[in-house]
mmCIF file with all atom_site columns, C-alpha atoms and ligand atoms in Angstrom:
data_model
loop_
_atom_site.group_PDB
_atom_site.id
_atom_site.type_symbol
_atom_site.label_atom_id
_atom_site.label_alt_id
_atom_site.label_comp_id
_atom_site.label_asym_id
_atom_site.label_entity_id
_atom_site.label_seq_id
_atom_site.pdbx_PDB_ins_code
_atom_site.Cartn_x
_atom_site.Cartn_y
_atom_site.Cartn_z
_atom_site.occupancy
_atom_site.B_iso_or_equiv
_atom_site.pdbx_formal_charge
_atom_site.auth_seq_id
_atom_site.auth_comp_id
_atom_site.auth_asym_id
_atom_site.auth_atom_id
_atom_site.pdbx_PDB_model_num
ATOM   1   C  CA  . MET A 1 1   ? -29.046 -17.370 -49.360 1.00 0.00 ? 1   MET A CA  1
ATOM   2   C  CA  . HIS A 1 2   ? -26.580 -14.617 -48.614 1.00 0.00 ? 2   HIS A CA  1
ATOM   3   C  CA  . THR A 1 3   ? -23.106 -15.042 -50.036 1.00 0.00 ? 3   THR A CA  1
ATOM   4   C  CA  . ALA A 1 4   ? -20.138 -14.283 -47.828 1.00 0.00 ? 4   ALA A CA  1
ATOM   5   C  CA  . ASN A 1 5   ? -18.324 -10.988 -48.215 1.00 0.00 ? 5   ASN A CA  1
ATOM   6   C  CA  . GLN A 1 6   ? -14.735 -10.343 -47.178 1.00 0.00 ? 6   GLN A CA  1
ATOM   7   C  CA  . ALA A 1 7   ? -13.245 -7.254  -45.626 1.00 0.00 ? 7   ALA A CA  1
ATOM   8   C  CA  . ARG A 1 8   ? -9.487  -6.918  -45.294 1.00 0.00 ? 8   ARG A CA  1
ATOM   9   C  CA  . CYS A 1 9   ? -6.652  -4.539  -44.419 1.00 0.00 ? 9   CYS A CA  1
ATOM   10  C  CA  . SER A 1 10  ? -4.084  -3.130  -46.855 1.00 0.00 ? 10  SER A CA  1
ATOM   11  C  CA  . CYS A 1 11  ? -1.647  -6.045  -46.462 1.00 0.00 ? 11  CYS A CA  1
ATOM   12  C  CA  . GLY A 1 12  ? -4.233  -8.815  -46.068 1.00 0.00 ? 12  GLY A CA  1
ATOM   13  C  CA  . ALA A 1 13  ? -3.116  -10.080 -42.645 1.00 0.00 ? 13  ALA A CA  1
ATOM   14  C  CA  . LEU A 1 14  ? -6.363  -8.971  -40.961 1.00 0.00 ? 14  LEU A CA  1
ATOM   15  C  CA  . GLY A 1 15  ? -9.827  -9.596  -42.309 1.00 0.00 ? 15  GLY A CA  1
ATOM   16  C  CA  . VAL A 1 16  ? -13.444 -10.204 -41.475 1.00 0.00 ? 16  VAL A CA  1
ATOM   17  C  CA  . GLU A 1 17  ? -15.823 -12.502 -43.304 1.00 0.00 ? 17  GLU A CA  1
ATOM   18  C  CA  . THR A 1 18  ? -19.503 -11.635 -43.074 1.00 0.00 ? 18  THR A CA  1
ATOM   19  C  CA  . HIS A 1 19  ? -22.347 -14.107 -43.459 1.00 0.00 ? 19  HIS A CA  1
ATOM   20  C  CA  . ALA A 1 20  ? -25.338 -11.760 -43.318 1.00 0.00 ? 20  ALA A CA  1
ATOM   21  C  CA  . GLU A 1 21  ? -26.559 -8.536  -44.900 1.00 0.00 ? 21  GLU A CA  1
ATOM   22  C  CA  . ALA A 1 22  ? -25.378 -5.278  -43.362 1.00 0.00 ? 22  ALA A CA  1
ATOM   23  C  CA  . GLN A 1 23  ? -28.065 -3.719  -41.158 1.00 0.00 ? 23  GLN A CA  1
ATOM   24  C  CA  . PHE A 1 24  ? -27.088 -0.094  -41.833 1.00 0.00 ? 24  PHE A CA  1
ATOM   25  C  CA  . ILE A 1 25  ? -24.129 2.110   -42.664 1.00 0.00 ? 25  ILE A CA  1
ATOM   26  C  CA  . ILE A 1 26  ? -22.984 4.991   -40.489 1.00 0.00 ? 26  ILE A CA  1
ATOM   27  C  CA  . ALA A 1 27  ? -21.127 7.891   -42.042 1.00 0.00 ? 27  ALA A CA  1
ATOM   28  C  CA  . CYS A 1 28  ? -19.770 9.588   -38.913 1.00 0.00 ? 28  CYS A CA  1
ATOM   29  C  CA  . HIS A 1 29  ? -18.358 13.081  -39.155 1.00 0.00 ? 29  HIS A CA  1
ATOM   30  C  CA  . CYS A 1 30  ? -17.190 13.322  -35.528 1.00 0.00 ? 30  CYS A CA  1
ATOM   31  C  CA  . ARG A 1 31  ? -13.580 14.344  -34.954 1.00 0.00 ? 31  ARG A CA  1
ATOM   32  C  CA  . ALA A 1 32  ? -12.709 10.964  -33.419 1.00 0.00 ? 32  ALA A CA  1
ATOM   33  C  CA  . CYS A 1 33  ? -13.877 9.099   -36.530 1.00 0.00 ? 33  CYS A CA  1
ATOM   34  C  CA  . GLN A 1 34  ? -12.023 11.525  -38.779 1.00 0.00 ? 34  GLN A CA  1
ATOM   35  C  CA  . ARG A 1 35  ? -8.853  10.777  -36.816 1.00 0.00 ? 35  ARG A CA  1
ATOM   36  C  CA  . ARG A 1 36  ? -9.449  7.021   -36.609 1.00 0.00 ? 36  ARG A CA  1
ATOM   37  C  CA  . SER A 1 37  ? -9.938  6.730   -40.355 1.00 0.00 ? 37  SER A CA  1
ATOM   38  C  CA  . GLY A 1 38  ? -7.586  9.465   -41.494 1.00 0.00 ? 38  GLY A CA  1
ATOM   39  C  CA  . GLY A 1 39  ? -10.363 10.366  -43.937 1.00 0.00 ? 39  GLY A CA  1
ATOM   40  C  CA  . ALA A 1 40  ? -12.919 13.122  -44.289 1.00 0.00 ? 40  ALA A CA  1
ATOM   41  C  CA  . PHE A 1 41  ? -15.365 11.034  -42.234 1.00 0.00 ? 41  PHE A CA  1
ATOM   42  C  CA  . GLY A 1 42  ? -15.602 7.543   -40.797 1.00 0.00 ? 42  GLY A CA  1
ATOM   43  C  CA  . ALA A 1 43  ? -17.738 5.081   -42.756 1.00 0.00 ? 43  ALA A CA  1
ATOM   44  C  CA  . GLY A 1 44  ? -18.684 1.656   -41.492 1.00 0.00 ? 44  GLY A CA  1
ATOM   45  C  CA  . ALA A 1 45  ? -21.293 -1.024  -42.078 1.00 0.00 ? 45  ALA A CA  1
ATOM   46  C  CA  . TYR A 1 46  ? -22.880 -2.672  -39.062 1.00 0.00 ? 46  TYR A CA  1
ATOM   47  C  CA  . PHE A 1 47  ? -23.607 -6.394  -38.888 1.00 0.00 ? 47  PHE A CA  1
ATOM   48  C  CA  . ASP A 1 48  ? -24.888 -8.909  -36.389 1.00 0.00 ? 48  ASP A CA  1
ATOM   49  C  CA  . ARG A 1 49  ? -21.659 -9.783  -34.580 1.00 0.00 ? 49  ARG A CA  1
ATOM   50  C  CA  . ALA A 1 50  ? -22.506 -13.496 -34.653 1.00 0.00 ? 50  ALA A CA  1
ATOM   51  C  CA  . ALA A 1 51  ? -22.508 -13.332 -38.472 1.00 0.00 ? 51  ALA A CA  1
ATOM   52  C  CA  . ALA A 1 52  ? -18.955 -11.975 -38.714 1.00 0.00 ? 52  ALA A CA  1
ATOM   53  C  CA  . GLU A 1 53  ? -15.790 -14.049 -38.428 1.00 0.00 ? 53  GLU A CA  1
ATOM   54  C  CA  . VAL A 1 54  ? -12.509 -12.264 -37.667 1.00 0.00 ? 54  VAL A CA  1
ATOM   55  C  CA  . LEU A 1 55  ? -9.505  -13.624 -39.574 1.00 0.00 ? 55  LEU A CA  1
ATOM   56  C  CA  . GLY A 1 56  ? -6.157  -12.613 -38.100 1.00 0.00 ? 56  GLY A CA  1
ATOM   57  C  CA  . ASP A 1 57  ? -4.794  -11.124 -34.899 1.00 0.00 ? 57  ASP A CA  1
ATOM   58  C  CA  . PRO A 1 58  ? -5.560  -7.407  -34.568 1.00 0.00 ? 58  PRO A CA  1
ATOM   59  C  CA  . ARG A 1 59  ? -4.423  -4.867  -32.030 1.00 0.00 ? 59  ARG A CA  1
ATOM   60  C  CA  . GLU A 1 60  ? -7.085  -2.979  -30.080 1.00 0.00 ? 60  GLU A CA  1
ATOM   61  C  CA  . TYR A 1 61  ? -7.400  0.716   -29.339 1.00 0.00 ? 61  TYR A CA  1
ATOM   62  C  CA  . ALA A 1 62  ? -10.180 1.664   -26.894 1.00 0.00 ? 62  ALA A CA  1
ATOM   63  C  CA  . ARG A 1 63  ? -11.566 5.161   -26.457 1.00 0.00 ? 63  ARG A CA  1
ATOM   64  C  CA  . THR A 1 64  ? -14.558 6.814   -24.802 1.00 0.00 ? 64  THR A CA  1
ATOM   65  C  CA  . PRO A 1 65  ? -16.786 8.537   -27.362 1.00 0.00 ? 65  PRO A CA  1
ATOM   66  C  CA  . GLU A 1 66  ? -18.822 11.676  -26.714 1.00 0.00 ? 66  GLU A CA  1
ATOM   67  C  CA  . ALA A 1 67  ? -21.967 9.564   -26.326 1.00 0.00 ? 67  ALA A CA  1
ATOM   68  C  CA  . GLY A 1 68  ? -20.277 7.506   -23.566 1.00 0.00 ? 68  GLY A CA  1
ATOM   69  C  CA  . GLY A 1 69  ? -19.434 3.824   -23.343 1.00 0.00 ? 69  GLY A CA  1
ATOM   70  C  CA  . THR A 1 70  ? -16.313 2.333   -24.885 1.00 0.00 ? 70  THR A CA  1
ATOM   71  C  CA  . PHE A 1 71  ? -15.495 2.205   -28.575 1.00 0.00 ? 71  PHE A CA  1
ATOM   72  C  CA  . ARG A 1 72  ? -12.867 -0.408  -29.487 1.00 0.00 ? 72  ARG A CA  1
ATOM   73  C  CA  . SER A 1 73  ? -11.195 -0.256  -32.869 1.00 0.00 ? 73  SER A CA  1
ATOM   74  C  CA  . TYR A 1 74  ? -9.149  -3.139  -34.229 1.00 0.00 ? 74  TYR A CA  1
ATOM   75  C  CA  . PHE A 1 75  ? -6.302  -2.621  -36.623 1.00 0.00 ? 75  PHE A CA  1
ATOM   76  C  CA  . CYS A 1 76  ? -3.664  -4.650  -38.430 1.00 0.00 ? 76  CYS A CA  1
ATOM   77  C  CA  . GLN A 1 77  ? -0.367  -4.942  -36.553 1.00 0.00 ? 77  GLN A CA  1
ATOM   78  C  CA  . THR A 1 78  ? 1.541   -4.855  -39.835 1.00 0.00 ? 78  THR A CA  1
ATOM   79  C  CA  . CYS A 1 79  ? -0.090  -2.207  -42.025 1.00 0.00 ? 79  CYS A CA  1
ATOM   80  C  CA  . GLY A 1 80  ? -2.217  -0.305  -39.475 1.00 0.00 ? 80  GLY A CA  1
ATOM   81  C  CA  . SER A 1 81  ? -5.538  -0.378  -41.351 1.00 0.00 ? 81  SER A CA  1
ATOM   82  C  CA  . THR A 1 82  ? -8.534  -0.306  -39.035 1.00 0.00 ? 82  THR A CA  1
ATOM   83  C  CA  . VAL A 1 83  ? -10.776 -3.105  -40.274 1.00 0.00 ? 83  VAL A CA  1
ATOM   84  C  CA  . PHE A 1 84  ? -13.513 -3.309  -37.637 1.00 0.00 ? 84  PHE A CA  1
ATOM   85  C  CA  . TRP A 1 85  ? -14.729 -1.996  -34.293 1.00 0.00 ? 85  TRP A CA  1
ATOM   86  C  CA  . THR A 1 86  ? -17.113 -2.795  -31.485 1.00 0.00 ? 86  THR A CA  1
ATOM   87  C  CA  . ILE A 1 87  ? -19.048 -0.667  -29.007 1.00 0.00 ? 87  ILE A CA  1
ATOM   88  C  CA  . ASP A 1 88  ? -19.453 -2.039  -25.488 1.00 0.00 ? 88  ASP A CA  1
ATOM   89  C  CA  . ASP A 1 89  ? -23.010 -0.666  -25.236 1.00 0.00 ? 89  ASP A CA  1
ATOM   90  C  CA  . HIS A 1 90  ? -24.022 -2.658  -28.360 1.00 0.00 ? 90  HIS A CA  1
ATOM   91  C  CA  . PRO A 1 91  ? -22.353 -6.063  -27.981 1.00 0.00 ? 91  PRO A CA  1
ATOM   92  C  CA  . GLU A 1 92  ? -24.670 -7.574  -30.609 1.00 0.00 ? 92  GLU A CA  1
ATOM   93  C  CA  . LEU A 1 93  ? -23.103 -5.462  -33.375 1.00 0.00 ? 93  LEU A CA  1
ATOM   94  C  CA  . ILE A 1 94  ? -19.795 -5.206  -35.189 1.00 0.00 ? 94  ILE A CA  1
ATOM   95  C  CA  . GLY A 1 95  ? -18.848 -2.238  -37.361 1.00 0.00 ? 95  GLY A CA  1
ATOM   96  C  CA  . ILE A 1 96  ? -16.669 -2.931  -40.384 1.00 0.00 ? 96  ILE A CA  1
ATOM   97  C  CA  . ALA A 1 97  ? -14.808 -0.196  -42.228 1.00 0.00 ? 97  ALA A CA  1
ATOM   98  C  CA  . LEU A 1 98  ? -16.626 0.396   -45.507 1.00 0.00 ? 98  LEU A CA  1
ATOM   99  C  CA  . GLY A 1 99  ? -13.507 0.765   -47.599 1.00 0.00 ? 99  GLY A CA  1
ATOM   100 C  CA  . THR A 1 100 ? -12.182 -2.672  -46.647 1.00 0.00 ? 100 THR A CA  1
ATOM   101 C  CA  . PHE A 1 101 ? -14.836 -4.810  -48.404 1.00 0.00 ? 101 PHE A CA  1
ATOM   102 C  CA  . GLU A 1 102 ? -13.941 -6.925  -51.438 1.00 0.00 ? 102 GLU A CA  1
ATOM   103 C  CA  . THR A 1 103 ? -17.436 -6.490  -52.820 1.00 0.00 ? 103 THR A CA  1
ATOM   104 C  CA  . PRO A 1 104 ? -18.939 -3.017  -52.333 1.00 0.00 ? 104 PRO A CA  1
ATOM   105 C  CA  . LEU A 1 105 ? -22.158 -3.047  -50.311 1.00 0.00 ? 105 LEU A CA  1
ATOM   106 C  CA  . THR A 1 106 ? -25.282 -1.886  -52.105 1.00 0.00 ? 106 THR A CA  1
ATOM   107 C  CA  . GLY A 1 107 ? -28.809 -1.068  -50.990 1.00 0.00 ? 107 GLY A CA  1
ATOM   108 C  CA  . VAL A 1 108 ? -27.926 -0.425  -47.337 1.00 0.00 ? 108 VAL A CA  1
ATOM   109 C  CA  . ALA A 1 109 ? -29.420 2.630   -45.564 1.00 0.00 ? 109 ALA A CA  1
ATOM   110 C  CA  . VAL A 1 110 ? -26.865 5.316   -44.691 1.00 0.00 ? 110 VAL A CA  1
ATOM   111 C  CA  . HIS A 1 111 ? -27.095 7.249   -41.423 1.00 0.00 ? 111 HIS A CA  1
ATOM   112 C  CA  . SER A 1 112 ? -25.089 10.470  -41.414 1.00 0.00 ? 112 SER A CA  1
ATOM   113 C  CA  . LEU A 1 113 ? -24.143 11.399  -37.831 1.00 0.00 ? 113 LEU A CA  1
ATOM   114 C  CA  . TYR A 1 114 ? -22.259 14.272  -36.152 1.00 0.00 ? 114 TYR A CA  1
ATOM   115 C  CA  . GLU A 1 115 ? -22.858 16.534  -39.128 1.00 0.00 ? 115 GLU A CA  1
ATOM   116 C  CA  . ARG A 1 116 ? -21.989 19.538  -36.945 1.00 0.00 ? 116 ARG A CA  1
ATOM   117 C  CA  . THR A 1 117 ? -18.334 18.746  -37.663 1.00 0.00 ? 117 THR A CA  1
ATOM   118 C  CA  . LYS A 1 118 ? -18.946 17.594  -41.262 1.00 0.00 ? 118 LYS A CA  1
ATOM   119 C  CA  . LEU A 1 119 ? -16.631 19.180  -43.816 1.00 0.00 ? 119 LEU A CA  1
ATOM   120 C  CA  . ASP A 1 120 ? -18.661 21.698  -45.796 1.00 0.00 ? 120 ASP A CA  1
ATOM   121 C  CA  . TRP A 1 121 ? -17.922 20.180  -49.212 1.00 0.00 ? 121 TRP A CA  1
ATOM   122 C  CA  . ILE A 1 122 ? -19.460 16.827  -48.292 1.00 0.00 ? 122 ILE A CA  1
ATOM   123 C  CA  . ALA A 1 123 ? -23.127 16.354  -49.252 1.00 0.00 ? 123 ALA A CA  1
ATOM   124 C  CA  . LEU A 1 124 ? -24.666 12.976  -48.479 1.00 0.00 ? 124 LEU A CA  1
ATOM   125 C  CA  . ASP A 1 125 ? -28.020 13.589  -50.148 1.00 0.00 ? 125 ASP A CA  1
ATOM   126 C  CA  . ALA A 1 126 ? -28.823 9.886   -50.339 1.00 0.00 ? 126 ALA A CA  1
ATOM   127 C  CA  . ALA A 1 127 ? -28.555 9.336   -46.588 1.00 0.00 ? 127 ALA A CA  1
ATOM   128 C  CA  . ALA A 1 128 ? -31.729 8.013   -44.961 1.00 0.00 ? 128 ALA A CA  1
ATOM   129 C  CA  . LEU A 1 129 ? -31.062 9.895   -41.732 1.00 0.00 ? 129 LEU A CA  1
ATOM   130 C  CA  . HIS A 1 130 ? -29.140 13.027  -40.790 1.00 0.00 ? 130 HIS A CA  1
ATOM   131 C  CA  . SER A 1 131 ? -28.150 14.252  -37.347 1.00 0.00 ? 131 SER A CA  1
ATOM   132 C  CA  . PRO A 1 132 ? -25.982 17.077  -36.027 1.00 0.00 ? 132 PRO A CA  1
ATOM   133 C  CA  . ALA A 1 133 ? -24.830 14.650  -33.315 1.00 0.00 ? 133 ALA A CA  1
ATOM   134 C  CA  . GLY A 1 134 ? -25.962 11.113  -32.364 1.00 0.00 ? 134 GLY A CA  1
ATOM   135 C  CA  . TYR A 1 135 ? -29.224 9.266   -32.995 1.00 0.00 ? 135 TYR A CA  1
ATOM   136 C  CA  . THR A 1 136 ? -31.183 11.121  -30.323 1.00 0.00 ? 136 THR A CA  1
ATOM   137 C  CA  . ASP A 1 137 ? -30.815 14.351  -32.358 1.00 0.00 ? 137 ASP A CA  1
ATOM   138 C  CA  . ALA A 1 138 ? -31.657 12.733  -35.710 1.00 0.00 ? 138 ALA A CA  1
ATOM   139 C  CA  . THR A 1 139 ? -34.153 14.105  -38.213 1.00 0.00 ? 139 THR A CA  1
HETATM 140 ZN ZN1 . LIG B 2 .   ? -2.513  -5.367  -42.770 1.00 0.00 ? 201 LIG B ZN1 1
HETATM 141 ZN ZN1 . LIG B 2 .   ? -17.761 9.207   -35.009 1.00 0.00 ? 202 LIG B ZN1 1
#
């Protein structure tokens, strides 16, 4: 039986509770994910959307990624942390920002995407998959 995990923003007003194991983690080095996260790369764990319960009232920011479709990120109206996002082309999934979890995730495969804009001091040797762009270019 999987125990619930909690993800939450800096102030605690926005959270997500998950009731399943993460399916995979994406470390995304694209410029849009660098900007969204404010970090060196975007990192999120993907779950079955039906197994994730949103707690709170986020604001939405929608953008069109390079691969097409619509990427919707959800952030706290008080502190601004992005806690989760959805992709219209994959309505069955929810991405949750890796740094927001109470209990760090372990044993989940990491997919490192858009490495063509990866900062040169980052080496994700443990990643299960690497790609210069999206999944179609993966090795
Ligand atoms: Zn907050
Ligand atoms: Zn990205």
